[in-house]
Amino acid sequence: MKAQNRYDVIIIGGGIHGTGVAAEAASRGLSVLLCEKDDLASGASSRTTSLISGGLNRLEKLELDLVRKSFQEQAILRKRAPHLLRHLSFYIPVVPALRPKRKLKAGILLYNSLRPAESRKFLQNRQRLPSEDKLAADKLKPAFQDVLAYDDCSINDSRLVVSNALLAKKLGAEILTRVAVKKAYRQKDHWQVTLSSDQVFECKALVNASGADINTLLAKALPNQSRCVPQLVRGDQIIVPKLYKGYYGFLLQMHDGQAIYTLPYKRDYTLIGSVEQLWTPELEVHEAFSMQAIDTLCLTVNDYFNQQITADDVVKHSWAVRTVYDDTETNPQRMSYDTVLDLDCPDGHSPLVNIFGGRLTTYRLASRQVMDVLRPYTRAEKTPGFSESFLPGGDIIDGSMNNFVNELQVAYPWLDEEPRWRYARLYGSLTHQILQNCMNANDMGHHYGHHLYQCEVNYLKEHEWAKSADDILWRRTRLGIVFNEAETQNLQKNFNN
């Protein structure tokens, strides 16, 4: 139906669900416009624990179907984006007063049984050695050195969002950032959408994937367009200097029933989180809320680890709010985080789908469900095989990162090892696009520090919607953790000019 200023689908929100739906809709031949009021992945989608997991903690609620679906999505994503997904072993210190060892062992056994056969085969080739388990346990206090291990995967969450936006763009979608939806009205058999830029568009279907802003958007831009009133849950996480050597994580049980993770972050840091609490926007002004979360995370780590940390060790504290639609629970730990879709179409012609909740792991499945809901209104058929096709950069032979990095070394022998691996993990085969005009290191252009060169900055500005230093440092490369203030300001000048 694409005509000037008219689309089949307009999507509000540039997080993982918004970009996922954009790619899915574009794959079905629909004209798509996505509007994001900030940068892509500027909300909760870049402040997750970065886990692509079955959800071990969901077993206590017997959400077996959610765990099974999550494992299936994990296996699919391993094929679609082998450069973004990494295998990660986790260790759980046994605390009998919280959960008996036999309960944990039974949970892990059940967890593993829900994996698809291909995932079990994948893990068989990555068996841990007893010495590795002992090395991990030695990081803990003597009372907690009885540990149980299981396996999951981690991902660069913001890169996953950008990858889906790139795929949507490749398929014909238009992506607008720094543009908010001001108002949306039904007009006969379609929607009229006014943006903060005062542009006016029309569309057949509207998808609200605005995440934590969904309550505000429903109240102001889309008044009375949903029967659902979701709860908001805030999750806080911190980054500290590396607690231990090695690429593995810990799952630490807390006395209130929650559990937090410690995970490798970049080369020299550890991410700790998330501690979750119910949230209302009025609490944002209370700094004490942040300090309480930081203290809780530090104290939990200090309960278990030999190495102690304080708030002074925190290199970065971040928090994000996500929506949860579960009207039967008030404890965030026991809430269901599965996606809830609310269809509003009183006229039978101009549907609105509101997306509540959802997990990073199952975003692809949720995106397909959104388009299946809209199918009677758009007549858009599924494209066979699309949902398992490569994400941009993911077309790596056999998914072998070691072989791919060796290929980069042959193609660009002058490229240092550290940026070679960083490019491979962030961009996959798109690395060739970044370096296409470089014959030697001097051709990479100005060096901003920490192996960030002008050729990469130019690529991110031209192809990945980067419009500020923060966009590059925190949501494209994660180099923000090592850039100092002067280096950041120097990079920002590139945008100011």
CSV table of C-alpha atoms in Angstrom, one decimal:
chain,number,residue,atom,x,y,z
A,1,MET,CA,0.0,0.0,0.0
A,2,LYS,CA,3.1,2.3,0.0
A,3,ALA,CA,2.3,5.7,-1.3
A,4,GLN,CA,3.8,9.0,-0.2
A,5,ASN,CA,3.5,9.2,3.6
A,6,ARG,CA,1.4,6.1,3.7
A,7,TYR,CA,2.5,2.7,5.1
A,8,ASP,CA,1.0,-0.7,5.8
A,9,VAL,CA,2.4,-0.7,9.3
A,10,ILE,CA,3.8,2.0,11.6
A,11,ILE,CA,5.8,0.7,14.6
A,12,ILE,CA,6.3,2.9,17.7
A,13,GLY,CA,9.6,1.9,19.6
A,14,GLY,CA,13.1,1.0,18.5
A,15,GLY,CA,13.8,-1.7,21.1
A,16,ILE,CA,14.1,-5.4,20.4
A,17,HIS,CA,10.4,-5.9,19.9
A,18,GLY,CA,10.0,-2.9,17.6
A,19,THR,CA,12.9,-3.8,15.4
A,20,GLY,CA,11.9,-7.4,15.4
A,21,VAL,CA,8.4,-6.7,14.2
A,22,ALA,CA,9.8,-4.2,11.6
A,23,ALA,CA,11.9,-7.0,10.1
A,24,GLU,CA,9.2,-9.5,10.2
A,25,ALA,CA,6.6,-7.2,8.6
A,26,ALA,CA,9.0,-6.1,5.9
A,27,SER,CA,9.8,-9.8,5.1
A,28,ARG,CA,6.1,-10.3,4.4
A,29,GLY,CA,6.1,-7.6,1.8
A,30,LEU,CA,4.6,-4.8,3.8
A,31,SER,CA,5.7,-1.2,3.8
A,32,VAL,CA,7.0,-0.3,7.2
A,33,LEU,CA,7.9,2.8,9.2
A,34,LEU,CA,9.5,2.5,12.6
A,35,CYS,CA,9.7,5.6,14.9
A,36,GLU,CA,12.0,5.8,17.9
A,37,LYS,CA,12.0,8.9,20.1
A,38,ASP,CA,15.7,8.4,21.1
A,39,ASP,CA,18.3,6.0,19.8
A,40,LEU,CA,17.8,2.4,18.9
A,41,ALA,CA,18.0,0.2,22.0
A,42,SER,CA,18.1,3.3,24.2
A,43,GLY,CA,15.8,1.7,26.8
A,44,ALA,CA,15.7,-1.7,28.5
A,45,SER,CA,17.0,-3.5,25.3
A,46,SER,CA,20.5,-2.3,26.0
A,47,ARG,CA,20.4,-2.8,29.8
A,48,THR,CA,19.7,-6.4,30.1
A,49,THR,CA,21.9,-9.1,31.6
A,50,SER,CA,22.6,-10.0,28.0
A,51,LEU,CA,21.4,-13.6,28.5
A,52,ILE,CA,19.8,-15.6,25.7
A,53,SER,CA,18.6,-18.4,28.0
A,54,GLY,CA,15.9,-20.9,28.6
A,55,GLY,CA,15.2,-19.1,31.9
A,56,LEU,CA,16.3,-21.5,34.7
A,57,ASN,CA,14.4,-19.4,37.2
A,58,ARG,CA,11.1,-19.9,35.3
A,59,LEU,CA,11.0,-23.6,36.3
A,60,GLU,CA,9.9,-22.7,39.8
A,61,LYS,CA,6.7,-21.4,38.3
A,62,LEU,CA,6.5,-24.5,36.1
A,63,GLU,CA,6.6,-22.4,32.9
A,64,LEU,CA,7.9,-25.3,31.0
A,65,ASP,CA,6.5,-24.2,27.7
A,66,LEU,CA,8.2,-20.8,28.0
A,67,VAL,CA,11.5,-22.5,28.8
A,68,ARG,CA,11.2,-24.9,25.8
A,69,LYS,CA,10.3,-22.1,23.5
A,70,SER,CA,13.2,-20.1,24.8
A,71,PHE,CA,15.7,-22.9,24.1
A,72,GLN,CA,14.3,-23.2,20.5
A,73,GLU,CA,14.9,-19.5,20.0
A,74,GLN,CA,18.4,-19.8,21.4
A,75,ALA,CA,19.2,-22.5,18.9
A,76,ILE,CA,17.8,-20.5,16.0
A,77,LEU,CA,19.7,-17.4,17.0
A,78,ARG,CA,22.9,-19.4,17.2
A,79,LYS,CA,22.5,-20.0,13.5
A,80,ARG,CA,21.3,-16.6,12.6
A,81,ALA,CA,23.9,-14.6,14.4
A,82,PRO,CA,26.9,-16.7,15.5
A,83,HIS,CA,29.0,-13.6,15.9
A,84,LEU,CA,26.7,-12.1,18.5
A,85,LEU,CA,25.9,-15.3,20.6
A,86,ARG,CA,28.5,-16.8,23.0
A,87,HIS,CA,28.3,-20.0,25.0
A,88,LEU,CA,28.6,-19.3,28.8
A,89,SER,CA,28.8,-21.7,31.7
A,90,PHE,CA,27.2,-20.7,35.0
A,91,TYR,CA,27.9,-21.9,38.5
A,92,ILE,CA,25.3,-21.9,41.3
A,93,PRO,CA,26.7,-21.9,44.9
A,94,VAL,CA,24.5,-24.3,46.9
A,95,VAL,CA,22.8,-22.7,49.9
A,96,PRO,CA,20.6,-25.4,51.5
A,97,ALA,CA,18.7,-22.8,53.6
A,98,LEU,CA,17.4,-21.2,50.3
A,99,ARG,CA,17.1,-24.2,48.0
A,100,PRO,CA,18.2,-27.7,48.8
A,101,LYS,CA,20.9,-29.2,46.6
A,102,ARG,CA,18.6,-31.9,45.4
A,103,LYS,CA,16.1,-29.3,44.2
A,104,LEU,CA,18.8,-27.4,42.3
A,105,LYS,CA,20.1,-30.6,40.7
A,106,ALA,CA,16.6,-31.7,39.7
A,107,GLY,CA,16.0,-28.3,38.2
A,108,ILE,CA,19.1,-28.4,36.1
A,109,LEU,CA,18.3,-31.9,35.0
A,110,LEU,CA,14.8,-30.8,33.9
A,111,TYR,CA,16.3,-27.6,32.3
A,112,ASN,CA,18.7,-29.6,30.2
A,113,SER,CA,16.0,-32.1,29.1
A,114,LEU,CA,14.0,-29.2,27.6
A,115,ARG,CA,16.8,-28.3,25.2
A,116,PRO,CA,16.3,-29.2,21.6
A,117,ALA,CA,18.5,-32.1,20.4
A,118,GLU,CA,20.8,-29.8,18.4
A,119,SER,CA,21.6,-27.7,21.5
A,120,ARG,CA,22.4,-30.8,23.5
A,121,LYS,CA,24.8,-31.9,20.7
A,122,PHE,CA,26.4,-28.5,20.7
A,123,LEU,CA,27.0,-28.6,24.4
A,124,GLN,CA,28.5,-32.1,24.2
A,125,ASN,CA,31.4,-30.6,22.2
A,126,ARG,CA,32.0,-28.1,25.0
A,127,GLN,CA,32.3,-30.2,28.1
A,128,ARG,CA,33.9,-28.5,31.1
A,129,LEU,CA,36.9,-30.1,32.8
A,130,PRO,CA,36.7,-30.8,36.6
A,131,SER,CA,39.7,-28.4,37.0
A,132,GLU,CA,37.6,-25.6,35.5
A,133,ASP,CA,34.8,-26.2,38.0
A,134,LYS,CA,37.3,-26.2,40.9
A,135,LEU,CA,38.9,-23.0,39.6
A,136,ALA,CA,35.5,-21.3,39.6
A,137,ALA,CA,34.6,-22.6,43.0
A,138,ASP,CA,37.8,-21.3,44.5
A,139,LYS,CA,36.6,-17.7,43.8
A,140,LEU,CA,33.9,-18.2,46.5
A,141,LYS,CA,34.1,-18.3,50.2
A,142,PRO,CA,34.6,-21.8,51.7
A,143,ALA,CA,31.0,-22.0,52.8
A,144,PHE,CA,29.8,-21.7,49.1
A,145,GLN,CA,32.4,-23.8,47.2
A,146,ASP,CA,29.8,-26.6,46.7
A,147,VAL,CA,28.7,-25.5,43.2
A,148,LEU,CA,26.4,-26.9,40.5
A,149,ALA,CA,27.0,-26.0,36.8
A,150,TYR,CA,24.8,-25.4,33.8
A,151,ASP,CA,25.1,-23.9,30.4
A,152,ASP,CA,23.5,-21.0,28.6
A,153,CYS,CA,24.3,-18.2,26.2
A,154,SER,CA,25.0,-14.5,26.3
A,155,ILE,CA,24.6,-11.9,23.6
A,156,ASN,CA,25.4,-8.2,22.9
A,157,ASP,CA,21.8,-7.0,23.4
A,158,SER,CA,22.0,-3.6,21.7
A,159,ARG,CA,23.8,-5.1,18.7
A,160,LEU,CA,21.0,-7.6,18.4
A,161,VAL,CA,18.5,-4.7,18.2
A,162,VAL,CA,20.6,-2.8,15.6
A,163,SER,CA,21.0,-6.0,13.6
A,164,ASN,CA,17.2,-6.4,13.3
A,165,ALA,CA,16.9,-2.7,12.3
A,166,LEU,CA,19.5,-3.3,9.6
A,167,LEU,CA,17.6,-6.4,8.4
A,168,ALA,CA,14.4,-4.4,8.3
A,169,LYS,CA,16.0,-1.6,6.4
A,170,LYS,CA,17.5,-4.1,3.9
A,171,LEU,CA,14.0,-5.4,3.3
A,172,GLY,CA,12.6,-2.0,2.6
A,173,ALA,CA,11.5,-0.6,6.0
A,174,GLU,CA,12.2,3.0,6.9
A,175,ILE,CA,13.8,3.6,10.3
A,176,LEU,CA,13.5,7.0,12.0
A,177,THR,CA,15.3,7.8,15.2
A,178,ARG,CA,15.0,10.9,17.5
A,179,VAL,CA,11.4,11.2,16.3
A,180,ALA,CA,8.5,10.6,18.7
A,181,VAL,CA,4.9,9.9,18.0
A,182,LYS,CA,2.9,12.9,19.2
A,183,LYS,CA,-0.6,11.7,18.3
A,184,ALA,CA,-2.4,8.9,16.5
A,185,TYR,CA,-6.0,8.9,15.5
A,186,ARG,CA,-8.3,6.5,13.6
A,187,GLN,CA,-9.6,8.0,10.4
A,188,LYS,CA,-12.2,5.8,8.7
A,189,ASP,CA,-10.3,2.6,7.8
A,190,HIS,CA,-6.7,3.7,8.7
A,191,TRP,CA,-4.6,5.5,11.3
A,192,GLN,CA,-3.3,9.1,11.0
A,193,VAL,CA,0.0,9.5,12.9
A,194,THR,CA,1.6,12.8,13.8
A,195,LEU,CA,5.3,12.9,14.7
A,196,SER,CA,7.3,15.3,16.9
A,197,SER,CA,8.8,16.5,13.6
A,198,ASP,CA,5.3,17.6,12.6
A,199,GLN,CA,5.3,15.0,9.8
A,200,VAL,CA,2.0,13.3,9.3
A,201,PHE,CA,1.7,9.7,8.1
A,202,GLU,CA,-1.1,7.2,7.5
A,203,CYS,CA,-1.0,3.5,8.0
A,204,LYS,CA,-3.3,0.5,8.0
A,205,ALA,CA,-2.0,-1.0,11.2
A,206,LEU,CA,-0.2,0.4,14.3
A,207,VAL,CA,2.1,-1.5,16.6
A,208,ASN,CA,2.9,-0.1,20.0
A,209,ALA,CA,6.3,-1.5,21.1
A,210,SER,CA,7.3,1.5,23.2
A,211,GLY,CA,8.3,-0.6,26.2
A,212,ALA,CA,8.4,1.3,29.5
A,213,ASP,CA,6.8,4.3,27.9
A,214,ILE,CA,3.7,2.3,27.0
A,215,ASN,CA,1.5,3.7,29.8
A,216,THR,CA,2.4,7.3,28.9
A,217,LEU,CA,1.8,6.7,25.2
A,218,LEU,CA,-1.5,5.0,25.8
A,219,ALA,CA,-2.6,7.9,28.0
A,220,LYS,CA,-1.5,10.8,25.8
A,221,ALA,CA,-0.9,9.7,22.2
A,222,LEU,CA,-3.3,6.8,22.0
A,223,PRO,CA,-6.0,7.6,24.6
A,224,ASN,CA,-8.2,4.7,25.6
A,225,GLN,CA,-6.8,2.2,23.1
A,226,SER,CA,-6.0,-0.7,25.5
A,227,ARG,CA,-7.8,-2.8,28.1
A,228,CYS,CA,-4.5,-3.7,29.8
A,229,VAL,CA,-2.7,-1.7,32.5
A,230,PRO,CA,0.8,-3.3,32.9
A,231,GLN,CA,3.0,-3.1,35.9
A,232,LEU,CA,6.4,-1.6,35.6
A,233,VAL,CA,9.5,-3.3,37.0
A,234,ARG,CA,12.8,-1.6,37.4
A,235,GLY,CA,16.1,-3.6,37.1
A,236,ASP,CA,19.4,-2.3,38.3
A,237,GLN,CA,22.8,-3.5,37.4
A,238,ILE,CA,26.4,-2.5,38.0
A,239,ILE,CA,29.8,-3.0,36.3
A,240,VAL,CA,32.9,-3.4,38.4
A,241,PRO,CA,36.5,-4.3,37.7
A,242,LYS,CA,36.8,-8.0,36.9
A,243,LEU,CA,36.0,-10.2,39.9
A,244,TYR,CA,37.7,-13.3,38.4
A,245,LYS,CA,39.5,-14.5,35.3
A,246,GLY,CA,37.8,-16.7,32.8
A,247,TYR,CA,34.7,-16.5,30.6
A,248,TYR,CA,32.0,-17.9,32.9
A,249,GLY,CA,29.3,-16.6,35.2
A,250,PHE,CA,27.7,-17.2,38.6
A,251,LEU,CA,24.1,-17.3,39.6
A,252,LEU,CA,23.8,-16.0,43.2
A,253,GLN,CA,20.6,-16.7,45.2
A,254,MET,CA,19.2,-14.0,47.4
A,255,HIS,CA,17.1,-14.3,50.5
A,256,ASP,CA,14.1,-12.6,49.0
A,257,GLY,CA,13.8,-15.3,46.3
A,258,GLN,CA,15.5,-13.3,43.6
A,259,ALA,CA,18.8,-14.3,42.0
A,260,ILE,CA,21.5,-12.1,40.4
A,261,TYR,CA,24.1,-13.0,37.8
A,262,THR,CA,27.8,-12.1,37.5
A,263,LEU,CA,28.9,-12.1,33.9
A,264,PRO,CA,32.1,-11.2,32.0
A,265,TYR,CA,31.8,-7.7,30.5
A,266,LYS,CA,34.4,-6.7,27.9
A,267,ARG,CA,37.8,-7.9,28.8
A,268,ASP,CA,38.5,-6.3,32.2
A,269,TYR,CA,35.1,-6.0,33.9
A,270,THR,CA,32.2,-7.9,35.5
A,271,LEU,CA,28.5,-7.1,35.1
A,272,ILE,CA,26.4,-7.8,38.2
A,273,GLY,CA,22.6,-7.8,38.1
A,274,SER,CA,19.8,-7.4,38.0
A,275,VAL,CA,18.0,-6.6,41.2
A,276,GLU,CA,14.3,-5.9,40.5
A,277,GLN,CA,11.6,-3.9,42.2
A,278,LEU,CA,8.2,-2.7,41.2
A,279,TRP,CA,8.4,0.8,39.9
A,280,THR,CA,6.4,4.0,39.3
A,281,PRO,CA,7.7,7.1,37.4
A,282,GLU,CA,7.4,9.2,40.5
A,283,LEU,CA,10.3,7.2,42.0
A,284,GLU,CA,12.8,8.4,39.4
A,285,VAL,CA,13.7,11.5,41.3
A,286,HIS,CA,14.8,9.5,44.4
A,287,GLU,CA,18.6,8.9,44.3
A,288,ALA,CA,18.2,6.7,47.4
A,289,PHE,CA,16.5,4.1,45.2
A,290,SER,CA,19.7,3.8,43.1
A,291,MET,CA,21.9,3.7,46.1
A,292,GLN,CA,19.8,1.0,47.7
A,293,ALA,CA,20.0,-1.2,44.6
A,294,ILE,CA,23.8,-0.7,44.4
A,295,ASP,CA,24.3,-1.6,48.0
A,296,THR,CA,22.1,-4.7,47.5
A,297,LEU,CA,24.2,-5.9,44.6
A,298,CYS,CA,27.5,-5.3,46.4
A,299,LEU,CA,26.3,-7.0,49.6
A,300,THR,CA,25.1,-10.0,47.7
A,301,VAL,CA,28.4,-10.4,45.9
A,302,ASN,CA,30.3,-9.9,49.2
A,303,ASP,CA,28.2,-12.7,50.8
A,304,TYR,CA,29.6,-15.2,48.3
A,305,PHE,CA,32.9,-14.0,46.9
A,306,ASN,CA,36.4,-13.8,48.5
A,307,GLN,CA,37.0,-10.6,46.7
A,308,GLN,CA,34.9,-7.8,48.3
A,309,ILE,CA,33.5,-4.7,46.6
A,310,THR,CA,31.9,-1.5,47.6
A,311,ALA,CA,30.0,1.3,45.9
A,312,ASP,CA,33.3,3.0,45.2
A,313,ASP,CA,34.3,0.1,42.9
A,314,VAL,CA,31.3,0.6,40.7
A,315,VAL,CA,32.5,1.8,37.3
A,316,LYS,CA,29.0,2.2,35.9
A,317,HIS,CA,25.5,1.8,37.3
A,318,SER,CA,22.5,1.6,35.0
A,319,TRP,CA,18.9,0.7,35.3
A,320,ALA,CA,15.9,0.2,33.0
A,321,VAL,CA,12.2,-0.2,33.3
A,322,ARG,CA,10.2,-2.9,31.5
A,323,THR,CA,6.6,-3.7,31.4
A,324,VAL,CA,5.1,-6.8,32.9
A,325,TYR,CA,1.5,-7.8,32.4
A,326,ASP,CA,0.7,-10.2,35.3
A,327,ASP,CA,-2.3,-9.1,37.4
A,328,THR,CA,-1.9,-12.1,39.8
A,329,GLU,CA,1.5,-11.2,41.3
A,330,THR,CA,3.2,-8.3,43.1
A,331,ASN,CA,6.6,-9.9,43.5
A,332,PRO,CA,8.7,-9.3,40.4
A,333,GLN,CA,10.6,-12.5,40.9
A,334,ARG,CA,7.4,-14.6,40.5
A,335,MET,CA,5.9,-12.6,37.6
A,336,SER,CA,5.6,-14.1,34.2
A,337,TYR,CA,7.7,-12.3,31.6
A,338,ASP,CA,6.2,-13.9,28.6
A,339,THR,CA,4.8,-11.6,25.9
A,340,VAL,CA,1.2,-10.4,26.1
A,341,LEU,CA,-0.3,-8.9,22.9
A,342,ASP,CA,-3.4,-6.7,23.1
A,343,LEU,CA,-5.4,-6.2,19.9
A,344,ASP,CA,-7.6,-3.2,19.7
A,345,CYS,CA,-9.7,-2.9,16.5
A,346,PRO,CA,-13.3,-1.7,17.2
A,347,ASP,CA,-13.9,-0.6,13.6
A,348,GLY,CA,-12.7,-3.9,12.1
A,349,HIS,CA,-10.3,-2.1,9.7
A,350,SER,CA,-7.5,-0.2,11.6
A,351,PRO,CA,-5.9,-2.5,14.2
A,352,LEU,CA,-3.6,-1.5,17.0
A,353,VAL,CA,-1.4,-4.1,18.7
A,354,ASN,CA,0.1,-3.2,22.1
A,355,ILE,CA,3.1,-5.3,23.2
A,356,PHE,CA,3.4,-5.9,26.9
A,357,GLY,CA,6.3,-7.7,28.6
A,358,GLY,CA,8.5,-10.2,26.7
A,359,ARG,CA,12.0,-11.4,26.9
A,360,LEU,CA,15.1,-10.7,24.8
A,361,THR,CA,15.3,-14.4,24.0
A,362,THR,CA,11.9,-14.8,22.5
A,363,TYR,CA,11.7,-11.5,20.6
A,364,ARG,CA,11.6,-13.3,17.2
A,365,LEU,CA,8.7,-15.5,18.2
A,366,ALA,CA,6.8,-12.5,19.6
A,367,SER,CA,7.4,-10.6,16.3
A,368,ARG,CA,5.9,-13.4,14.3
A,369,GLN,CA,2.9,-13.5,16.6
A,370,VAL,CA,2.3,-9.8,16.2
A,371,MET,CA,2.3,-10.2,12.4
A,372,ASP,CA,0.0,-13.3,12.6
A,373,VAL,CA,-2.4,-11.2,14.6
A,374,LEU,CA,-2.3,-8.5,11.9
A,375,ARG,CA,-2.6,-11.0,9.0
A,376,PRO,CA,-6.4,-10.8,8.6
A,377,TYR,CA,-6.1,-7.0,8.2
A,378,THR,CA,-2.9,-6.9,6.0
A,379,ARG,CA,-3.2,-10.3,4.1
A,380,ALA,CA,0.6,-10.6,4.5
A,381,GLU,CA,1.8,-14.1,4.2
A,382,LYS,CA,4.8,-15.6,6.0
A,383,THR,CA,8.0,-15.8,3.9
A,384,PRO,CA,9.2,-19.4,4.1
A,385,GLY,CA,12.6,-19.6,5.9
A,386,PHE,CA,12.8,-15.9,6.7
A,387,SER,CA,12.7,-16.3,10.5
A,388,GLU,CA,15.8,-18.5,10.4
A,389,SER,CA,17.8,-16.5,7.8
A,390,PHE,CA,21.0,-14.8,8.7
A,391,LEU,CA,20.9,-11.5,10.5
A,392,PRO,CA,23.2,-8.9,8.9
A,393,GLY,CA,26.8,-10.0,9.5
A,394,GLY,CA,25.8,-13.6,10.5
A,395,ASP,CA,26.7,-15.3,7.3
A,396,ILE,CA,29.8,-17.0,8.8
A,397,ILE,CA,30.8,-20.4,7.4
A,398,ASP,CA,29.7,-23.1,9.9
A,399,GLY,CA,29.3,-20.3,12.5
A,400,SER,CA,33.0,-20.7,13.4
A,401,MET,CA,34.3,-17.5,14.9
A,402,ASN,CA,37.9,-18.8,15.1
A,403,ASN,CA,37.9,-19.6,11.4
A,404,PHE,CA,36.3,-16.2,10.6
A,405,VAL,CA,38.9,-14.3,12.6
A,406,ASN,CA,41.6,-16.2,10.7
A,407,GLU,CA,40.0,-15.2,7.5
A,408,LEU,CA,40.1,-11.5,8.6
A,409,GLN,CA,43.8,-11.9,9.5
A,410,VAL,CA,44.5,-13.1,5.9
A,411,ALA,CA,42.4,-10.4,4.4
A,412,TYR,CA,43.8,-7.6,6.7
A,413,PRO,CA,47.2,-8.7,7.9
A,414,TRP,CA,47.9,-5.1,9.2
A,415,LEU,CA,44.9,-5.1,11.5
A,416,ASP,CA,45.9,-5.7,15.2
A,417,GLU,CA,44.4,-8.7,17.0
A,418,GLU,CA,42.3,-6.8,19.5
A,419,PRO,CA,40.3,-4.8,16.9
A,420,ARG,CA,40.2,-7.9,14.6
A,421,TRP,CA,38.3,-9.9,17.3
A,422,ARG,CA,36.2,-6.9,18.3
A,423,TYR,CA,35.0,-6.3,14.7
A,424,ALA,CA,34.3,-10.0,14.3
A,425,ARG,CA,32.2,-10.1,17.5
A,426,LEU,CA,30.3,-6.9,16.8
A,427,TYR,CA,29.8,-6.9,13.1
A,428,GLY,CA,30.6,-10.4,11.8
A,429,SER,CA,30.9,-10.3,8.0
A,430,LEU,CA,30.0,-6.6,7.9
A,431,THR,CA,33.6,-6.0,9.0
A,432,HIS,CA,34.4,-6.1,5.3
A,433,GLN,CA,32.1,-3.2,4.7
A,434,ILE,CA,33.9,-1.2,7.4
A,435,LEU,CA,37.3,-1.9,6.0
A,436,GLN,CA,36.5,-1.9,2.3
A,437,ASN,CA,38.5,1.2,1.5
A,438,CYS,CA,41.5,0.3,3.8
A,439,MET,CA,44.7,-1.1,2.4
A,440,ASN,CA,46.7,-0.5,5.6
A,441,ALA,CA,46.3,0.8,9.1
A,442,ASN,CA,46.8,4.4,8.0
A,443,ASP,CA,43.7,4.2,5.8
A,444,MET,CA,41.5,3.6,8.9
A,445,GLY,CA,41.6,7.3,9.6
A,446,HIS,CA,41.7,9.2,12.8
A,447,HIS,CA,42.2,7.2,16.0
A,448,TYR,CA,39.9,8.2,18.8
A,449,GLY,CA,41.4,5.7,21.3
A,450,HIS,CA,41.0,2.1,22.2
A,451,HIS,CA,41.1,1.0,18.6
A,452,LEU,CA,38.1,3.1,17.5
A,453,TYR,CA,39.0,4.6,14.1
A,454,GLN,CA,37.3,7.0,11.7
A,455,CYS,CA,36.4,4.2,9.3
A,456,GLU,CA,34.3,2.5,12.0
A,457,VAL,CA,32.7,5.8,13.1
A,458,ASN,CA,31.8,6.6,9.5
A,459,TYR,CA,30.2,3.2,9.0
A,460,LEU,CA,28.1,3.6,12.2
A,461,LYS,CA,27.0,7.1,11.2
A,462,GLU,CA,26.1,6.2,7.7
A,463,HIS,CA,24.5,2.8,8.2
A,464,GLU,CA,23.6,2.3,11.8
A,465,TRP,CA,21.8,5.6,12.8
A,466,ALA,CA,24.5,6.7,15.2
A,467,LYS,CA,24.0,10.4,16.0
A,468,SER,CA,26.1,10.9,19.1
A,469,ALA,CA,29.2,9.7,20.9
A,470,ASP,CA,27.0,7.8,23.4
A,471,ASP,CA,25.2,6.0,20.5
A,472,ILE,CA,28.6,4.6,19.4
A,473,LEU,CA,30.2,4.0,22.8
A,474,TRP,CA,27.3,2.4,24.7
A,475,ARG,CA,24.9,1.0,22.1
A,476,ARG,CA,27.1,0.0,19.2
A,477,THR,CA,30.5,-0.9,20.6
A,478,ARG,CA,30.4,-0.9,24.4
A,479,LEU,CA,33.6,1.1,24.4
A,480,GLY,CA,32.0,3.6,26.8
A,481,ILE,CA,33.4,1.6,29.7
A,482,VAL,CA,37.0,2.4,28.7
A,483,PHE,CA,36.7,5.9,27.2
A,484,ASN,CA,37.4,8.8,29.5
A,485,GLU,CA,35.6,12.1,29.4
A,486,ALA,CA,38.2,13.8,27.2
A,487,GLU,CA,38.1,11.0,24.7
A,488,THR,CA,34.3,11.0,24.7
A,489,GLN,CA,34.2,14.7,24.1
A,490,ASN,CA,36.7,14.4,21.2
A,491,LEU,CA,34.4,11.8,19.6
A,492,GLN,CA,31.4,14.0,20.1
A,493,LYS,CA,33.1,16.8,18.1
A,494,ASN,CA,32.8,14.5,15.1
A,495,PHE,CA,29.0,14.8,15.4
A,496,ASN,CA,29.0,18.5,16.4
A,497,ASN,CA,30.9,19.3,13.2
